[in-house]
Amino acid sequence: MATSFKKKVGNEFEEILKILSGELELREKEEKIKVLKKKAIESKKAETRKKIAEKDIVLEESDIPTKKVVQNIKLFEWEALERYEFKFEGKTLWIVLSAFLLFTLYLAILGQYWLMAAIISLVFFIYVAGTNKPGKIKHRITARGVDTGGKLYEWFMLNNFWFSIRNGQYFLILETKLRYPRAVILLLGEADKDAIFVLLQEKIFNSIGEVLEWSNRAHSKCAVGGFLNRGFKSHPLRFPNFKFLLKITTPFVRVWISIKSPIIQPFLILNYYIETVITL
């Protein structure tokens, strides 16, 4: 009895060992299959990437019309000051302050106190701009438009462009189709001008050489505003003194004219003087 019992137990152990060894072999085979399957998937992906890159695989054309996507790929980049650096000499500073003081007194006589506050704010802005050096900023021309300081002006937002120069500093003026800003002024170096011109002239109109006569502006709704927005075109390679300051005052002048204030005449005379004298 004891011998038969031992044999029976031994047979059961052998069967258990066979089952366990079979399970181990099965698990090993499953692991090998997983590894081979992973390698096959990676190999298939690599082959697909290669075919897509070589354009052997293309997307099927759809009947649904789709808009062509233009990626924001950088074509040209340059670094410049974020704004023009005002350098007021003693004589120039006194002339500017005297002009503003006389104009402020004239407004006080007419009781235009709200406009006086705007002029004083403008003087303070000019003072701050003249006493603080501007920082540097990167400008980019991309396949989608002009990127300045992280703000992208796409090609459909731009109307035309031209170059200007003052005291050896080159300016790129981009006239936009937006209500604000009407124009974007970027500083650049002389070495970058040709490359920028080649890229921009393929996308937007270059208005160099266009002359705007006084007679054409006088009949516009706002002669002063028209001059301030487009006056650079008369002499695209010259940047007259104080014109940049007058450009800042354009919003105030438009409000001024819209209410038909009696003090419009002196400003129109000043506008005519700037066109006929300063821009010569």
XYZ file of N, CA and C in Angstrom:
840
model
N 0.824 -1.210 0.000
C 0.000 0.000 0.000
C 0.855 1.256 0.000
N 1.898 1.216 0.816
C 2.761 2.402 0.937
C 3.485 2.666 -0.362
N 3.918 1.586 -1.041
C 4.671 1.750 -2.291
C 3.779 2.335 -3.376
N 2.572 1.831 -3.488
C 1.649 2.338 -4.514
C 1.270 3.800 -4.253
N 1.165 4.120 -2.953
C 0.821 5.510 -2.611
C 1.934 6.471 -3.021
N 3.185 6.038 -2.790
C 4.341 6.862 -3.158
C 4.397 7.064 -4.670
N 4.131 5.982 -5.407
C 4.155 6.100 -6.872
C 3.089 7.081 -7.367
N 1.930 6.978 -6.736
C 0.829 7.856 -7.139
C 1.170 9.324 -6.892
N 1.755 9.578 -5.714
C 2.147 10.959 -5.376
C 3.229 11.442 -6.324
N 4.192 10.535 -6.625
C 5.276 10.915 -7.539
C 4.753 11.253 -8.919
N 3.795 10.483 -9.405
C 3.218 10.766 -10.725
C 2.501 12.118 -10.755
N 1.808 12.406 -9.666
C 1.104 13.696 -9.600
C 2.080 14.876 -9.624
N 3.214 14.725 -8.885
C 4.236 15.777 -8.885
C 4.826 15.979 -10.276
N 5.062 14.856 -10.969
C 5.607 14.952 -12.319
C 4.643 15.691 -13.253
N 3.366 15.387 -13.109
C 2.371 16.062 -13.943
C 2.318 17.566 -13.643
N 2.412 17.877 -12.334
C 2.399 19.302 -11.945
C 3.615 20.024 -12.513
N 4.786 19.374 -12.451
C 6.012 19.970 -12.987
C 5.906 20.185 -14.494
N 5.301 19.205 -15.177
C 5.126 19.349 -16.625
C 4.220 20.539 -16.953
N 3.148 20.664 -16.163
C 2.222 21.788 -16.398
C 2.922 23.122 -16.172
N 3.695 23.190 -15.061
C 4.402 24.444 -14.747
C 5.446 24.774 -15.805
N 6.183 23.758 -16.235
C 7.207 24.001 -17.259
C 6.562 24.410 -18.580
N 5.393 23.828 -18.885
C 4.686 24.215 -20.109
C 4.215 25.663 -20.061
N 3.734 26.073 -18.882
C 3.308 27.469 -18.736
C 4.487 28.426 -18.884
N 5.628 28.053 -18.340
C 6.820 28.900 -18.465
C 7.237 29.038 -19.924
N 7.219 27.910 -20.633
C 7.571 27.960 -22.054
C 6.587 28.831 -22.834
N 5.292 28.722 -22.477
C 4.273 29.523 -23.155
C 4.491 31.014 -22.909
N 4.823 31.358 -21.665
C 5.075 32.760 -21.344
C 6.303 33.289 -22.090
N 7.326 32.462 -22.172
C 8.530 32.871 -22.905
C 8.212 33.110 -24.378
N 7.403 32.230 -24.939
C 7.014 32.395 -26.343
C 6.188 33.669 -26.534
N 5.275 33.944 -25.582
C 4.459 35.158 -25.674
C 5.325 36.417 -25.612
N 6.332 36.409 -24.736
C 7.237 37.557 -24.631
C 8.013 37.751 -25.928
N 8.479 36.646 -26.507
C 9.204 36.736 -27.781
C 8.305 37.284 -28.887
N 7.048 36.826 -28.890
C 6.097 37.307 -29.906
C 5.852 38.806 -29.746
N 5.717 39.279 -28.493
C 5.518 40.708 -28.239
C 6.693 41.535 -28.747
N 7.909 41.047 -28.480
C 9.113 41.763 -28.935
C 9.161 41.816 -30.454
N 8.890 40.673 -31.099
C 8.908 40.633 -32.561
C 7.816 41.533 -33.156
N 6.641 41.532 -32.512
C 5.537 42.367 -32.992
C 5.887 43.851 -32.875
N 6.515 44.240 -31.757
C 6.917 45.634 -31.557
C 7.941 46.054 -32.599
N 8.910 45.176 -32.867
C 9.920 45.475 -33.884
C 9.290 45.611 -35.264
N 8.322 44.756 -35.559
C 7.657 44.811 -36.866
C 6.881 46.124 -37.024
N 6.213 46.564 -35.951
C 5.453 47.825 -36.002
C 6.388 49.011 -36.210
N 7.503 49.047 -35.460
C 8.472 50.139 -35.602
C 9.068 50.163 -37.003
N 9.357 48.962 -37.533
C 9.906 48.881 -38.885
C 8.902 49.385 -39.921
N 7.618 49.038 -39.715
C 6.572 49.485 -40.638
C 6.406 51.000 -40.573
N 6.452 51.581 -39.368
C 6.345 53.030 -39.213
C 7.509 53.746 -39.885
N 8.719 53.209 -39.693
C 9.896 53.826 -40.309
C 9.798 53.795 -41.831
N 9.304 52.675 -42.361
C 9.142 52.556 -43.811
C 8.087 53.539 -44.326
N 6.998 53.703 -43.556
C 5.940 54.648 -43.945
C 6.447 56.082 -43.917
N 7.216 56.444 -42.867
C 7.783 57.791 -42.788
C 8.659 58.083 -43.997
N 9.461 57.103 -44.361
C 10.365 57.277 -45.494
C 9.589 57.491 -46.787
N 8.523 56.729 -46.981
C 7.725 56.865 -48.203
C 7.002 58.209 -48.250
N 6.515 58.680 -47.078
C 5.849 59.987 -47.035
C 6.836 61.101 -47.343
N 8.049 60.998 -46.759
C 9.067 62.020 -47.004
C 9.480 62.050 -48.468
N 9.528 60.887 -49.101
C 9.888 60.804 -50.520
C 8.678 60.992 -51.436
N 7.509 61.291 -50.834
C 6.257 61.537 -51.559
C 5.792 60.338 -52.375
N 6.175 59.129 -51.906
C 5.643 57.919 -52.527
C 4.214 57.657 -52.047
N 3.888 58.192 -50.862
C 2.534 58.079 -50.320
C 1.950 59.480 -50.226
N 0.827 59.719 -50.844
C 0.166 61.027 -50.810
C -1.282 60.837 -50.391
N -1.857 61.903 -49.839
C -3.263 61.852 -49.448
C -4.158 61.851 -50.683
N -5.209 61.100 -50.610
C -6.150 61.070 -51.723
C -6.898 62.399 -51.813
N -7.148 62.837 -53.023
C -7.869 64.089 -53.224
C -9.333 63.924 -52.813
N -9.819 64.967 -52.125
C -11.201 64.945 -51.652
C -12.060 65.887 -52.489
N -13.339 65.555 -52.593
C -14.275 66.421 -53.316
C -14.621 67.672 -52.517
N -14.376 67.629 -51.204
C -14.681 68.775 -50.342
C -13.586 69.824 -50.520
N -13.933 71.076 -50.883
C -12.906 72.112 -51.063
C -12.235 72.462 -49.739
N -10.926 72.527 -49.753
C -10.159 72.867 -48.555
C -9.276 74.079 -48.825
N -9.037 74.863 -47.771
C -8.211 76.056 -47.880
C -6.738 75.680 -47.769
N -5.928 76.249 -48.656
C -4.502 75.967 -48.627
C -3.876 76.570 -47.378
N -3.120 75.760 -46.658
C -2.490 76.199 -45.414
C -1.083 76.705 -45.713
N -0.779 77.909 -45.216
C 0.560 78.483 -45.361
C 1.212 78.472 -43.988
N 2.284 77.733 -43.849
C 2.971 77.641 -42.569
C 3.771 78.916 -42.294
N 3.928 79.216 -41.012
C 4.634 80.432 -40.594
C 6.143 80.176 -40.573
N 6.698 79.925 -41.757
C 8.126 79.610 -41.878
C 8.928 80.905 -41.954
N 9.986 80.992 -41.162
C 10.814 82.200 -41.136
C 11.659 82.284 -42.402
N 11.566 83.437 -43.089
C 12.353 83.672 -44.298
C 13.540 84.591 -44.038
N 13.349 85.587 -43.179
C 14.424 86.542 -42.876
C 14.166 87.131 -41.496
N 15.248 87.406 -40.775
C 15.131 87.958 -39.420
C 16.212 89.001 -39.195
N 15.844 90.087 -38.523
C 16.841 91.084 -38.143
C 16.480 91.660 -36.782
N 17.483 92.212 -36.116
C 17.313 92.794 -34.785
C 17.586 94.286 -34.849
N 16.730 95.067 -34.208
C 16.876 96.523 -34.234
C 16.261 97.105 -32.970
N 16.438 98.427 -32.800
C 15.816 99.114 -31.674
C 14.300 99.089 -31.843
N 13.574 99.013 -30.743
C 12.119 98.922 -30.821
C 11.474 100.233 -31.245
N 12.174 101.345 -31.101
C 11.663 102.648 -31.529
C 12.840 103.565 -31.816
N 12.534 104.669 -32.485
C 13.571 105.656 -32.789
C 14.002 106.355 -31.501
N 15.310 106.517 -31.352
C 15.848 107.146 -30.146
C 15.896 108.658 -30.319
N 15.113 109.357 -29.520
C 15.111 110.819 -29.565
C 16.386 111.349 -28.910
N 17.045 112.247 -29.612
C 18.238 112.898 -29.064
C 18.037 114.404 -29.167
N 17.488 114.975 -28.123
C 17.224 116.406 -28.113
C 18.463 117.159 -27.655
N 18.950 118.041 -28.512
C 20.009 118.954 -28.102
C 19.367 120.133 -27.373
N 20.206 120.967 -26.761
C 19.685 122.083 -25.985
C 18.795 122.998 -26.798
N 19.233 123.385 -27.996
C 18.466 124.303 -28.830
C 17.169 123.659 -29.307
N 17.264 122.429 -29.775
C 16.078 121.728 -30.278
C 15.040 121.538 -29.180
N 15.513 121.188 -27.985
C 14.597 120.973 -26.869
C 13.837 122.245 -26.526
N 14.545 123.378 -26.515
C 13.886 124.647 -26.186
C 12.891 125.054 -27.267
N 13.213 124.760 -28.522
C 12.282 125.079 -29.619
C 10.997 124.270 -29.481
N 11.152 122.964 -29.194
C 9.981 122.098 -29.052
C 9.128 122.534 -27.864
N 9.767 122.793 -26.726
C 9.026 123.204 -25.539
C 8.325 124.540 -25.748
N 9.015 125.473 -26.420
C 8.408 126.785 -26.682
C 7.190 126.653 -27.584
N 7.307 125.808 -28.624
C 6.186 125.611 -29.547
C 4.984 125.015 -28.820
N 5.248 124.007 -27.982
C 4.156 123.400 -27.228
C 3.553 124.381 -26.226
N 4.389 125.208 -25.588
C 3.890 126.177 -24.616
C 2.980 127.208 -25.282
N 3.420 127.731 -26.430
C 2.602 128.712 -27.151
C 1.280 128.096 -27.608
N 1.359 126.870 -28.083
C 0.147 126.205 -28.547
C -0.809 125.941 -27.384
N -0.245 125.569 -26.215
C -1.073 125.334 -25.032
C -1.753 126.619 -24.570
N -1.023 127.738 -24.617
C -1.614 129.031 -24.257
C -2.738 129.402 -25.221
N -2.529 129.109 -26.498
C -3.562 129.383 -27.498
C -4.826 128.580 -27.214
N -4.632 127.315 -26.813
C -5.782 126.474 -26.464
C -6.471 126.979 -25.204
N -5.682 127.500 -24.251
C -6.265 128.021 -23.012
C -7.153 129.229 -23.295
N -6.714 130.081 -24.238
C -7.514 131.254 -24.598
C -8.851 130.832 -25.187
N -8.834 129.762 -25.985
C -10.064 129.279 -26.621
C -10.880 128.363 -25.715
N -10.335 128.055 -24.539
C -11.070 127.213 -23.595
C -11.070 125.737 -23.934
N -10.101 125.296 -24.734
C -10.016 123.875 -25.117
C -9.164 123.134 -24.079
N -9.726 122.962 -22.877
C -8.940 122.397 -21.779
C -8.681 120.899 -21.958
N -9.627 120.209 -22.544
C -9.419 118.769 -22.755
C -8.286 118.511 -23.738
N -8.172 119.377 -24.747
C -7.080 119.229 -25.701
C -5.754 119.655 -25.083
N -5.804 120.608 -24.162
C -4.594 120.992 -23.425
C -4.040 119.798 -22.649
N -4.932 119.048 -22.016
C -4.504 117.864 -21.266
C -3.853 116.840 -22.189
N -4.407 116.692 -23.398
C -3.823 115.748 -24.360
C -2.429 116.198 -24.787
N -2.252 117.512 -25.007
C -0.947 118.032 -25.415
C 0.077 117.857 -24.302
N -0.334 118.123 -23.060
C 0.579 117.944 -21.922
C 0.988 116.479 -21.792
N 0.038 115.573 -22.005
C 0.361 114.139 -21.967
C 1.354 113.779 -23.060
N 1.183 114.384 -24.231
C 2.097 114.124 -25.336
C 3.498 114.622 -25.018
N 3.599 115.804 -24.409
C 4.908 116.341 -24.022
C 5.582 115.418 -23.016
N 4.805 114.902 -22.074
C 5.357 113.976 -21.087
C 5.853 112.700 -21.763
N 5.082 112.210 -22.742
C 5.497 111.015 -23.484
C 6.814 111.249 -24.216
N 6.953 112.415 -24.847
C 8.180 112.738 -25.575
C 9.359 112.835 -24.608
N 9.107 113.406 -23.441
C 10.167 113.525 -22.435
C 10.641 112.145 -21.988
N 9.697 111.255 -21.708
C 10.053 109.899 -21.282
C 10.801 109.169 -22.390
N 10.327 109.317 -23.637
C 10.987 108.654 -24.769
C 12.392 109.195 -24.985
N 12.600 110.485 -24.695
C 13.915 111.080 -24.901
C 14.903 110.785 -23.804
N 14.419 110.436 -22.613
C 15.313 110.181 -21.479
C 15.530 108.696 -21.215
N 14.822 107.830 -21.915
C 14.988 106.383 -21.744
C 15.411 105.755 -23.065
N 16.488 104.979 -22.995
C 16.976 104.332 -24.209
C 16.060 103.175 -24.599
N 15.746 103.041 -25.880
C 14.879 101.929 -26.324
C 15.613 100.602 -26.291
N 14.869 99.541 -26.035
C 15.451 98.208 -26.063
C 15.482 97.643 -27.473
N 16.013 96.433 -27.597
C 16.107 95.791 -28.911
C 14.984 94.776 -29.075
N 14.590 94.598 -30.328
C 13.483 93.701 -30.653
C 13.802 92.979 -31.960
N 13.245 91.787 -32.128
C 13.476 91.011 -33.346
C 12.272 91.121 -34.275
N 12.564 91.350 -35.549
C 11.534 91.390 -36.587
C 11.771 90.218 -37.541
N 10.694 89.621 -38.004
C 10.807 88.472 -38.912
C 9.874 88.651 -40.106
N 10.363 88.252 -41.264
C 9.511 88.116 -42.443
C 9.302 86.622 -42.651
N 8.053 86.197 -42.593
C 7.734 84.784 -42.712
C 6.903 84.543 -43.970
N 6.566 83.296 -44.197
C 5.742 82.955 -45.361
C 4.320 83.485 -45.224
N 3.921 83.854 -44.012
C 2.558 84.344 -43.776
C 2.468 85.857 -43.651
N 3.583 86.523 -43.361
C 3.530 87.975 -43.201
C 4.749 88.504 -42.482
N 4.572 89.633 -41.788
C 5.652 90.289 -41.055
C 5.359 90.158 -39.564
N 6.312 89.573 -38.846
C 6.178 89.357 -37.405
C 7.098 90.332 -36.683
N 6.522 91.196 -35.856
C 7.320 92.154 -35.100
C 6.947 92.074 -33.631
N 7.903 91.664 -32.814
C 7.659 91.556 -31.382
C 6.568 90.576 -31.011
N 6.415 89.505 -31.784
C 5.381 88.515 -31.502
C 4.027 88.831 -32.106
N 3.875 89.996 -32.735
C 2.630 90.379 -33.400
C 2.776 90.133 -34.894
N 1.928 89.260 -35.448
C 2.013 88.892 -36.857
C 1.020 89.706 -37.677
N 1.547 90.435 -38.662
C 0.710 91.139 -39.636
C 0.739 90.320 -40.926
N -0.356 89.610 -41.193
C -0.397 88.746 -42.370
C -0.497 89.586 -43.638
N -0.169 88.953 -44.773
C -0.062 89.698 -46.035
C -1.367 90.403 -46.388
N -2.500 89.781 -46.102
C -3.766 90.408 -46.476
C -4.064 91.642 -45.620
N -3.345 91.827 -44.510
C -3.531 93.012 -43.668
C -2.710 94.203 -44.156
N -1.739 93.956 -45.033
C -0.808 95.005 -45.452
C -1.189 95.545 -46.823
N -1.026 96.847 -46.993
C -1.389 97.513 -48.243
C -0.160 97.787 -49.105
N 0.819 98.488 -48.564
C 2.056 98.771 -49.289
C 3.175 99.066 -48.301
N 4.364 99.308 -48.831
C 5.521 99.589 -47.979
C 6.468 100.534 -48.692
N 7.304 101.200 -47.915
C 8.385 102.015 -48.465
C 9.438 102.214 -47.387
N 10.600 102.719 -47.795
C 11.711 102.954 -46.884
C 11.922 104.451 -46.677
N 12.448 104.792 -45.521
C 12.779 106.176 -45.213
C 14.070 106.179 -44.401
N 14.686 107.343 -44.272
C 15.944 107.451 -43.540
C 16.002 108.791 -42.826
N 16.532 108.762 -41.629
C 16.752 109.989 -40.871
C 18.014 109.827 -40.042
N 18.941 110.765 -40.214
C 20.202 110.762 -39.463
C 20.916 109.409 -39.555
N 20.906 108.815 -40.752
C 21.588 107.543 -40.957
C 20.808 106.324 -40.510
N 19.643 106.498 -39.906
C 18.814 105.382 -39.451
C 17.732 105.085 -40.481
N 17.694 103.835 -40.955
C 16.703 103.435 -41.952
C 15.416 102.982 -41.266
N 14.297 103.278 -41.928
C 12.972 102.902 -41.440
C 12.241 102.123 -42.530
N 11.500 101.111 -42.114
C 10.580 100.392 -42.997
C 9.167 100.741 -42.553
N 8.406 101.376 -43.453
C 7.035 101.776 -43.132
C 6.076 100.845 -43.858
N 5.251 100.140 -43.099
C 4.241 99.232 -43.641
C 2.870 99.864 -43.429
N 2.209 100.226 -44.515
C 0.854 100.776 -44.406
C -0.130 99.621 -44.392
N -0.988 99.583 -43.388
C -1.911 98.464 -43.211
C -3.316 98.818 -43.696
N -4.159 97.797 -43.767
C -5.574 97.978 -44.100
C -6.439 98.013 -42.839
N -5.802 98.045 -41.689
C -6.510 98.019 -40.419
C -6.889 99.431 -39.986
N -7.867 99.507 -39.114
C -8.224 100.805 -38.530
C -7.140 101.255 -37.558
N -6.538 100.304 -36.869
C -5.412 100.597 -35.977
C -4.538 99.355 -35.888
N -3.226 99.505 -36.085
C -2.554 100.734 -36.520
C -2.672 100.933 -38.026
N -2.710 102.195 -38.449
C -2.752 102.492 -39.873
C -1.405 102.235 -40.529
N -0.337 102.349 -39.758
C 1.008 102.122 -40.293
C 1.877 101.516 -39.204
N 2.809 100.658 -39.619
C 3.769 100.043 -38.711
C 5.160 100.500 -39.140
N 5.913 101.087 -38.214
C 7.247 101.611 -38.519
C 8.277 100.725 -37.833
N 9.164 100.120 -38.626
C 10.206 99.242 -38.114
C 11.572 99.826 -38.444
N 12.497 99.747 -37.500
C 13.859 100.201 -37.735
C 14.672 99.054 -38.324
N 15.652 99.379 -39.140
C 16.499 98.367 -39.753
C 17.851 98.969 -40.100
N 18.805 98.096 -40.419
C 20.122 98.535 -40.846
C 20.208 98.612 -42.359
N 21.185 99.359 -42.838
C 21.334 99.522 -44.289
C 21.604 98.188 -44.974
N 22.335 97.288 -44.293
C 22.676 95.998 -44.895
C 21.451 95.106 -45.088
N 20.403 95.317 -44.287
C 19.206 94.472 -44.373
C 18.185 94.983 -45.383
N 18.350 96.211 -45.870
C 17.319 96.846 -46.690
C 17.053 96.086 -47.989
N 18.097 95.665 -48.681
C 17.917 95.000 -49.977
C 17.203 93.657 -49.828
N 17.611 92.879 -48.821
C 16.982 91.569 -48.611
C 15.505 91.724 -48.258
N 15.193 92.714 -47.433
C 13.804 92.956 -47.047
C 12.983 93.392 -48.257
N 13.563 94.252 -49.093
C 12.850 94.720 -50.284
C 12.511 93.557 -51.213
N 13.464 92.659 -51.437
C 13.243 91.528 -52.347
C 12.090 90.647 -51.852
N 12.018 90.414 -50.538
C 10.957 89.565 -49.998
C 9.594 90.257 -50.014
N 9.570 91.542 -49.661
C 8.285 92.242 -49.561
C 7.680 92.560 -50.922
N 8.523 92.878 -51.915
C 7.978 93.300 -53.210
C 7.246 92.172 -53.930
N 7.442 90.928 -53.491
C 6.702 89.814 -54.084
C 5.293 89.677 -53.505
N 5.050 90.330 -52.356
C 3.771 90.161 -51.662
C 2.922 91.422 -51.627
N 3.560 92.587 -51.436
C 2.799 93.836 -51.326
C 3.444 94.905 -52.195
N 2.669 95.954 -52.497
C 3.093 97.009 -53.412
C 4.107 97.928 -52.744
N 5.157 98.281 -53.497
C 6.141 99.250 -53.026
C 5.781 100.616 -53.592
N 5.492 101.585 -52.713
C 4.973 102.882 -53.148
C 6.063 103.915 -53.349
N 7.309 103.538 -53.534
C 8.389 104.491 -53.736
C 8.144 105.274 -55.025
N 8.354 106.570 -54.944
C 8.194 107.421 -56.115
C 6.810 108.004 -56.266
N 5.835 107.535 -55.471
C 4.479 108.071 -55.571
C 4.437 109.459 -54.945
N 3.893 110.431 -55.656
C 3.836 111.813 -55.179
C 2.388 112.188 -54.904
N 2.134 112.721 -53.738
C 0.796 113.165 -53.369
C 0.795 114.684 -53.289
N 0.025 115.315 -54.143
C -0.009 116.775 -54.201
C -0.911 117.342 -53.111
N -0.631 118.596 -52.722
C -1.448 119.277 -51.722
C -2.887 119.427 -52.195
N -3.074 119.706 -53.489
C -4.426 119.915 -54.016
C -5.282 118.669 -53.868
N -4.646 117.476 -53.965
C -5.403 116.236 -53.818
C -5.811 116.006 -52.369
N -4.964 116.444 -51.438
C -5.246 116.221 -50.028
C -6.244 117.230 -49.483
N -6.257 118.432 -50.054
C -7.086 119.503 -49.503
C -8.569 119.172 -49.577
N -8.961 118.330 -50.543
C -10.370 117.995 -50.713
C -10.763 116.758 -49.917
N -9.806 116.163 -49.215
C -10.131 114.979 -48.430
C -10.865 115.379 -47.162
N -11.452 114.396 -46.498
C -12.219 114.669 -45.288
C -11.335 115.242 -44.198
N -10.100 114.787 -44.169
C -9.172 115.278 -43.152
C -7.824 115.474 -43.798
N -7.525 116.699 -44.220
C -6.273 116.967 -44.924
C -5.079 116.699 -44.039
N -5.188 117.094 -42.761
C -4.070 116.891 -41.850
C -3.831 115.412 -41.629
N -4.919 114.659 -41.377
C -4.779 113.225 -41.160
C -4.222 112.528 -42.380
N -4.653 112.961 -43.582
C -4.134 112.361 -44.808
C -2.651 112.597 -44.952
N -2.222 113.814 -44.591
C -0.793 114.108 -44.670
C -0.008 113.267 -43.674
N -0.530 113.162 -42.453
C 0.202 112.441 -41.426
C 0.294 110.964 -41.748
N -0.733 110.401 -42.403
C -0.729 108.979 -42.725
C 0.063 108.670 -43.981
N 0.109 109.629 -44.943
C 0.697 109.296 -46.231
C 1.808 110.261 -46.642
N 2.127 111.206 -45.796
C 3.068 112.244 -46.195
C 4.465 111.748 -46.479
N 4.847 110.595 -45.921
C 6.185 110.083 -46.163
C 6.422 109.780 -47.638
N 5.353 109.507 -48.394
C 5.515 109.039 -49.763
C 6.053 110.130 -50.686
N 5.846 111.391 -50.325
C 6.327 112.460 -51.188
C 7.845 112.416 -51.315
N 8.508 112.063 -50.218
C 9.959 111.945 -50.217
C 10.318 110.679 -49.453
N 10.258 109.513 -50.096
C 10.380 108.255 -49.378
C 11.736 108.029 -48.745
N 12.762 108.762 -49.173
C 14.079 108.550 -48.596
C 14.493 109.698 -47.691
N 13.505 110.502 -47.254
C 13.798 111.574 -46.320
C 12.807 111.517 -45.173
N 13.256 111.896 -44.001
C 12.419 111.846 -42.815
C 12.504 113.199 -42.133
N 11.634 114.168 -42.476
C 11.747 115.527 -41.965
C 11.629 115.598 -40.450
N 12.215 116.658 -39.879
C 12.156 116.869 -38.441
C 10.720 117.082 -37.986
N 10.407 116.580 -36.794
C 9.117 116.727 -36.120
C 7.972 115.974 -36.803
N 8.192 115.320 -37.937
C 7.080 114.630 -38.601
C 6.616 113.437 -37.773
N 7.569 112.773 -37.127
C 7.190 111.635 -36.292
C 6.332 112.097 -35.111
N 6.669 113.259 -34.545
C 5.882 113.785 -33.430
C 4.473 114.137 -33.883
N 4.363 114.702 -35.071
C 3.044 115.051 -35.586
C 2.217 113.809 -35.872
N 2.883 112.728 -36.272
C 2.154 111.488 -36.566
C 1.489 110.948 -35.299
N 2.147 111.169 -34.155
C 1.575 110.705 -32.896
C 0.281 111.446 -32.584
N 0.214 112.714 -32.992
C -0.947 113.546 -32.644
C -2.136 113.347 -33.580
N -2.008 112.466 -34.569
C -3.082 112.268 -35.549
C -4.442 111.979 -34.911
N -4.549 111.058 -33.924
C -5.878 110.808 -33.339
C -6.510 112.054 -32.729
N -5.690 112.887 -32.039
C -6.231 114.103 -31.436
C -6.719 115.074 -32.512
N -5.953 115.159 -33.606
C -6.326 116.080 -34.680
C -7.628 115.649 -35.328
N -7.822 114.336 -35.513
C -9.049 113.859 -36.153
C -10.278 114.153 -35.301
N -10.148 113.955 -33.982
C -11.267 114.297 -33.094
C -11.536 115.789 -33.151
N -10.475 116.537 -33.165
C -10.546 117.994 -33.223
C -11.333 118.457 -34.452
N -10.985 117.874 -35.612
C -11.617 118.270 -36.865
C -13.057 117.771 -36.936
N -13.299 116.576 -36.369
C -14.642 115.991 -36.467
C -15.696 116.856 -35.786
N -15.315 117.611 -34.750
C -16.295 118.467 -34.073
C -16.282 119.882 -34.640
N -15.529 120.090 -35.737
C -15.489 121.374 -36.438
C -15.120 122.525 -35.494
N -14.012 122.298 -34.793
C -13.548 123.315 -33.851
C -13.059 124.541 -34.603
N -13.213 125.758 -34.046
C -12.748 126.975 -34.725
C -11.238 127.089 -34.806
N -10.497 126.186 -34.142
C -9.037 126.299 -34.165
C -8.417 125.399 -35.224
N -9.223 124.929 -36.192
C -8.691 124.065 -37.242
C -7.762 124.815 -38.188
N -8.014 126.091 -38.449
C -7.254 126.836 -39.444
C -5.758 126.893 -39.141
N -5.333 127.189 -37.904
C -3.884 127.201 -37.648
C -3.214 125.878 -37.952
N -3.922 124.765 -37.691
C -3.296 123.474 -37.951
C -3.185 123.201 -39.445
N -4.182 123.622 -40.230
C -4.099 123.461 -41.679
C -2.963 124.305 -42.246
N -2.773 125.495 -41.686
C -1.651 126.337 -42.121
C -0.328 125.656 -41.781
N -0.244 125.064 -40.567
C 0.963 124.343 -40.169
C 1.211 123.161 -41.090
N 0.150 122.458 -41.468
C 0.261 121.331 -42.395
C 0.843 121.793 -43.736
N 0.312 122.875 -44.257
C 0.791 123.413 -45.530
C 2.251 123.842 -45.411
N 2.623 124.444 -44.289
C 4.001 124.885 -44.084
C 4.956 123.694 -44.083
N 4.559 122.620 -43.412
C 5.415 121.431 -43.341
C 5.640 120.852 -44.725
N 4.579 120.780 -45.540
C 4.708 120.187 -46.875
C 5.560 121.036 -47.802
N 5.402 122.351 -47.722
C 6.064 123.229 -48.692
C 7.459 123.652 -48.264
N 7.765 123.569 -46.957
C 9.055 124.064 -46.473
C 9.927 122.945 -45.924
N 9.403 122.201 -44.912
C 10.233 121.219 -44.226
C 10.608 120.071 -45.141
N 9.705 119.620 -46.006
C 9.980 118.452 -46.848
C 10.813 118.771 -48.070
N 11.180 120.040 -48.294
C 11.999 120.383 -49.450
C 13.438 119.950 -49.226
